[in-house]
Short mmCIF file of C-alpha atoms in Angstrom, two decimals:
data_model
loop_
_atom_site.label_atom_id
_atom_site.label_comp_id
_atom_site.label_asym_id
_atom_site.label_seq_id
_atom_site.Cartn_x
_atom_site.Cartn_y
_atom_site.Cartn_z
CA SER A 22 5.86 -59.46 -1.07
CA GLN A 23 7.38 -62.98 -1.74
CA ASP A 24 6.08 -65.32 -4.13
CA LEU A 25 7.57 -68.99 -2.86
CA VAL A 26 6.41 -70.82 -5.89
CA ASN A 27 7.96 -68.93 -8.45
CA LYS A 28 11.03 -67.74 -6.11
CA THR A 29 10.18 -64.14 -7.01
CA VAL A 30 10.06 -61.01 -5.05
CA THR A 31 8.09 -57.30 -5.17
CA LEU A 32 9.67 -54.37 -3.66
CA GLU A 33 8.46 -50.81 -3.15
CA LEU A 34 10.75 -48.83 -1.02
CA PRO A 35 9.89 -45.81 -0.34
CA THR A 36 6.11 -44.80 -1.40
CA PHE A 37 5.19 -41.42 -0.04
CA ASN A 38 2.15 -39.05 -0.19
CA PHE A 39 1.98 -35.51 0.62
CA ASN A 40 -1.47 -33.59 0.59
CA MET A 41 -1.94 -30.07 0.95
CA SER A 42 -5.04 -28.22 1.93
CA THR A 43 -7.19 -26.55 -0.56
CA ILE A 44 -6.18 -22.79 -0.54
CA SER A 45 -7.61 -19.32 -1.90
CA PRO A 46 -4.24 -17.92 -2.91
CA PHE A 47 -5.81 -14.40 -4.06
CA ASP A 48 -7.94 -14.25 -0.95
CA SER A 49 -7.10 -11.83 2.23
CA LYS A 50 -7.49 -12.85 5.89
CA ASP A 51 -8.43 -9.18 6.44
CA ARG A 52 -10.54 -8.85 3.82
CA VAL A 53 -13.58 -7.03 4.63
CA GLY A 54 -16.74 -7.12 2.89
CA GLU A 55 -17.70 -9.56 0.02
CA GLN A 56 -15.45 -11.44 -1.86
CA LYS A 57 -13.96 -10.66 -4.95
CA TRP A 58 -14.26 -13.09 -8.36
CA TYR A 59 -10.74 -13.68 -8.30
CA GLN A 60 -11.02 -14.28 -4.48
CA LYS A 61 -13.26 -17.26 -4.94
CA ILE A 62 -10.37 -19.26 -7.31
CA THR A 63 -9.04 -22.32 -4.94
CA VAL A 64 -5.94 -24.37 -5.69
CA GLY A 65 -4.82 -27.53 -4.15
CA TYR A 66 -1.88 -30.05 -4.47
CA SER A 67 -1.07 -33.84 -3.65
CA LEU A 68 2.52 -35.29 -4.61
CA GLN A 69 2.67 -39.08 -4.45
CA GLY A 70 5.94 -40.70 -5.18
CA THR A 71 7.05 -44.51 -5.20
CA ASN A 72 10.12 -46.68 -6.09
CA LYS A 73 9.72 -50.46 -6.45
CA VAL A 74 10.49 -53.28 -8.34
CA ASN A 75 8.57 -56.33 -9.56
CA ASP A 76 8.95 -60.09 -9.26
CA VAL A 77 12.79 -60.09 -9.36
CA PRO A 78 14.41 -64.00 -8.90
CA GLU A 79 15.67 -64.16 -5.42
CA ALA A 80 18.93 -64.94 -6.44
CA GLU A 81 19.57 -61.87 -8.12
CA LEU A 82 17.74 -59.53 -6.00
CA PHE A 83 20.51 -57.73 -4.11
CA LYS A 84 22.65 -57.63 -7.25
CA GLY A 85 23.54 -53.84 -7.93
CA SER A 86 23.13 -54.48 -12.07
CA THR A 87 19.83 -56.05 -11.42
CA LEU A 88 18.04 -53.80 -9.10
CA SER A 89 19.64 -50.32 -11.50
CA LYS A 90 18.02 -51.95 -14.84
CA ARG A 91 14.78 -53.26 -13.18
CA LEU A 92 13.38 -50.34 -10.64
CA GLN A 93 10.87 -48.38 -11.58
CA ASN A 94 10.20 -44.99 -9.87
CA GLY A 95 8.63 -41.40 -10.50
CA PHE A 96 6.64 -38.53 -8.86
CA GLU A 97 2.96 -37.48 -9.54
CA HIS A 98 2.10 -34.32 -8.88
CA GLN A 99 -1.78 -33.07 -9.37
CA ILE A 100 -3.13 -29.41 -8.59
CA PRO A 101 -6.84 -29.02 -9.03
CA ILE A 102 -7.89 -25.39 -9.64
CA GLY A 103 -11.55 -24.68 -8.87
CA PHE A 104 -13.75 -21.40 -9.36
CA ASN A 105 -17.39 -20.80 -7.98
CA GLN A 106 -19.67 -17.73 -8.76
CA ASN A 107 -23.24 -16.80 -8.17
CA ILE A 108 -24.72 -15.08 -11.63
CA LEU A 109 -27.78 -13.14 -12.06
CA LYS A 110 -28.58 -14.08 -8.02
CA TYR A 111 -30.16 -17.63 -9.33
CA PHE A 112 -27.42 -19.33 -11.39
CA GLN A 113 -24.23 -21.03 -9.66
CA PHE A 114 -21.44 -21.19 -12.33
CA SER A 115 -18.47 -23.43 -11.43
CA ALA A 116 -15.41 -23.66 -13.39
CA ASN A 117 -12.45 -26.49 -12.72
CA ALA A 118 -9.23 -27.24 -14.69
CA ASP A 119 -6.89 -30.13 -13.25
CA TYR A 120 -3.09 -30.57 -14.08
CA THR A 121 -1.22 -33.67 -13.31
CA GLU A 122 2.60 -33.85 -13.67
CA ARG A 123 4.53 -36.92 -13.53
CA TRP A 124 8.43 -37.12 -13.38
CA TYR A 125 10.00 -40.30 -14.40
CA PHE A 126 14.14 -41.05 -14.31
CA GLN A 127 13.36 -43.84 -17.19
CA SER A 128 11.53 -44.32 -20.42
CA ILE A 129 11.36 -46.87 -23.35
CA ASN A 130 12.17 -46.70 -26.87
CA GLU A 131 10.62 -49.26 -29.44
CA ARG A 132 12.01 -49.90 -32.50
CA TYR A 133 12.86 -52.94 -35.44
CA ASP A 134 15.93 -54.33 -36.11
CA ARG A 135 16.44 -56.53 -39.19
CA GLY A 136 16.81 -59.65 -38.04
CA SER A 137 18.65 -62.72 -39.53
CA ILE A 138 15.88 -63.93 -42.00
CA PRO A 139 16.02 -62.21 -44.87
CA GLY A 140 12.70 -60.26 -44.46
CA GLN A 141 11.68 -60.32 -40.97
CA ASP A 142 12.33 -57.88 -38.28
CA THR A 143 13.03 -58.29 -35.07
CA PHE A 144 11.08 -55.78 -32.30
CA VAL A 145 13.46 -54.59 -29.87
CA LEU A 146 11.91 -52.47 -26.65
CA ASP A 147 15.03 -50.41 -24.97
CA THR A 148 14.58 -48.93 -21.44
CA VAL A 149 16.25 -45.28 -21.41
CA ASN A 150 17.72 -43.69 -18.51
CA GLY A 151 17.21 -39.85 -18.11
CA PHE A 152 14.49 -37.45 -16.15
CA LYS A 153 11.71 -36.88 -18.22
CA ARG A 154 8.56 -35.11 -17.66
CA ALA A 155 4.78 -35.79 -18.69
CA GLY A 156 2.43 -33.00 -18.43
CA GLU A 157 -1.62 -33.12 -19.11
CA TYR A 158 -4.66 -31.34 -18.24
CA THR A 159 -8.40 -31.06 -18.14
CA GLN A 160 -11.01 -28.38 -18.42
CA GLY A 161 -14.78 -28.12 -17.52
CA ALA A 162 -17.31 -25.60 -16.42
CA SER A 163 -21.07 -25.98 -15.24
CA LEU A 164 -23.99 -23.75 -14.72
CA SER A 165 -26.80 -24.96 -12.66
CA THR A 166 -29.84 -23.46 -10.73
CA LYS A 167 -32.80 -24.51 -8.91
CA ILE A 168 -36.35 -24.82 -9.49
CA TYR A 169 -38.71 -25.20 -6.55
CA SER A 170 -42.41 -25.94 -6.49
CA PRO A 171 -44.82 -26.90 -3.73
CA LEU A 172 -47.73 -28.72 -4.31
CA SER A 173 -50.74 -28.59 -1.96
CA PHE A 174 -53.02 -31.26 -0.61
CA LYS A 175 -56.57 -30.92 1.32
CA ASN A 176 -57.75 -32.88 3.59
CA SER A 177 -55.01 -35.21 3.48
CA SER A 178 -52.32 -35.81 6.46
CA ILE A 179 -49.57 -35.10 4.41
CA LYS A 180 -50.46 -30.97 4.02
CA ALA A 181 -47.85 -30.33 1.14
CA ILE A 182 -44.53 -31.43 -0.74
CA ARG A 183 -42.32 -29.90 -1.93
CA TYR A 184 -40.47 -30.68 -5.29
CA VAL A 185 -36.72 -29.47 -6.39
CA ALA A 186 -35.37 -29.50 -9.57
CA THR A 187 -31.79 -28.78 -10.18
CA PRO A 188 -30.91 -28.20 -14.21
CA THR A 189 -27.33 -28.03 -14.88
CA LEU A 190 -25.82 -27.63 -18.09
CA SER A 191 -22.17 -28.84 -18.35
CA PHE A 192 -18.79 -29.24 -20.53
CA SER A 193 -15.65 -30.73 -20.83
CA TYR A 194 -12.30 -30.52 -22.67
CA HIS A 195 -9.33 -32.93 -22.87
CA PRO A 196 -6.62 -31.88 -25.29
CA ASP A 197 -5.05 -35.01 -27.41
CA PHE A 198 -1.83 -35.57 -25.50
CA GLY A 199 -0.82 -38.06 -28.37
CA ASP A 200 -0.25 -35.23 -30.57
CA PRO A 201 3.80 -35.45 -32.14
CA SER A 202 4.43 -32.07 -30.84
CA TYR A 203 3.93 -33.39 -26.83
CA GLY A 204 6.77 -36.31 -27.49
CA TYR A 205 4.70 -38.63 -25.17
CA TYR A 206 3.98 -41.29 -28.24
CA GLN A 207 6.40 -42.41 -30.78
CA THR A 208 6.17 -44.85 -33.87
CA ALA A 209 8.40 -47.35 -34.50
CA VAL A 210 8.66 -48.63 -38.16
CA SER A 211 9.20 -51.92 -39.77
CA SER A 212 10.49 -52.36 -43.46
CA ALA A 213 9.95 -55.88 -43.07
CA THR A 214 8.09 -58.04 -46.18
CA ILE A 215 6.87 -60.56 -44.01
CA PRO A 216 3.98 -60.75 -42.88
CA TYR A 217 3.24 -56.88 -44.39
CA PRO A 218 5.87 -55.11 -46.71
CA ILE A 219 5.86 -52.17 -43.87
CA SER A 220 4.21 -52.22 -40.42
CA TYR A 221 4.08 -49.31 -38.14
CA GLN A 222 3.50 -49.54 -34.15
CA ARG A 223 2.30 -46.20 -32.01
CA TYR A 224 3.44 -46.38 -28.81
CA SER A 225 3.72 -44.19 -25.24
CA ILE A 226 7.15 -43.55 -23.88
CA PHE A 227 5.58 -44.03 -20.60
CA GLN A 228 3.48 -46.95 -20.97
CA ASN A 229 5.36 -49.64 -18.32
CA ALA A 230 5.77 -46.67 -15.91
CA VAL A 231 4.50 -46.64 -12.44
CA TYR A 232 1.98 -43.98 -12.82
CA GLY A 233 1.13 -44.06 -16.79
CA GLY A 234 1.48 -41.22 -19.29
CA PRO A 235 -1.05 -38.62 -20.47
CA SER A 236 -3.55 -40.40 -22.52
CA ALA A 237 -3.93 -40.09 -26.89
CA GLY A 238 -7.19 -38.68 -28.51
CA LYS A 239 -8.80 -35.49 -27.86
CA SER A 240 -12.31 -35.43 -26.25
CA ALA A 241 -14.90 -33.29 -25.57
CA GLY A 242 -18.29 -33.65 -23.88
CA LEU A 243 -21.59 -31.69 -23.00
CA GLY A 244 -23.98 -32.68 -20.40
#
């Protein structure tokens, strides 16, 4: 795409997607009888990748140094895992885990350099070349059933109404991928005395990446 006013170009070359049908890896085509509980586990897989550059001036488009510095590329793998099982005849139990992994060849590093003015620091954002991976996952479970209640009518054109209620109890969890042990988030520290004695800036090393990075903060939900 080309911006004729600002004389800039945005390119994506190439972008691709790959999707695999959901499979039951522990089941057998020659199975006889009902499925075992572990044979009901399902696994899927999808992959997408891109190589793009945004808002490059037309005059610099085909300069090798420009493209090598401004190209953004990456791969995103997604693996959903599911499980469903009837328990106690009337209840449906399901569990799921979704794993996402992103591969990048660039990350960022933020830092403060001492500026020319005493007491003030200059913010610097560096692009770091090199392979980096970022994985994250969520998991959840639910339990549900159905309750049927018929309501009959006499001397009416409507003979009966059947009411169906589906009560569900669910739980979900997402770990804190902002924890320092993962290495996905860093802190830039400024020792400047102006405007504050010491300032901190927490950032994701994948914040400018094409597919983003793992989210910070632990979360759990009960429904």
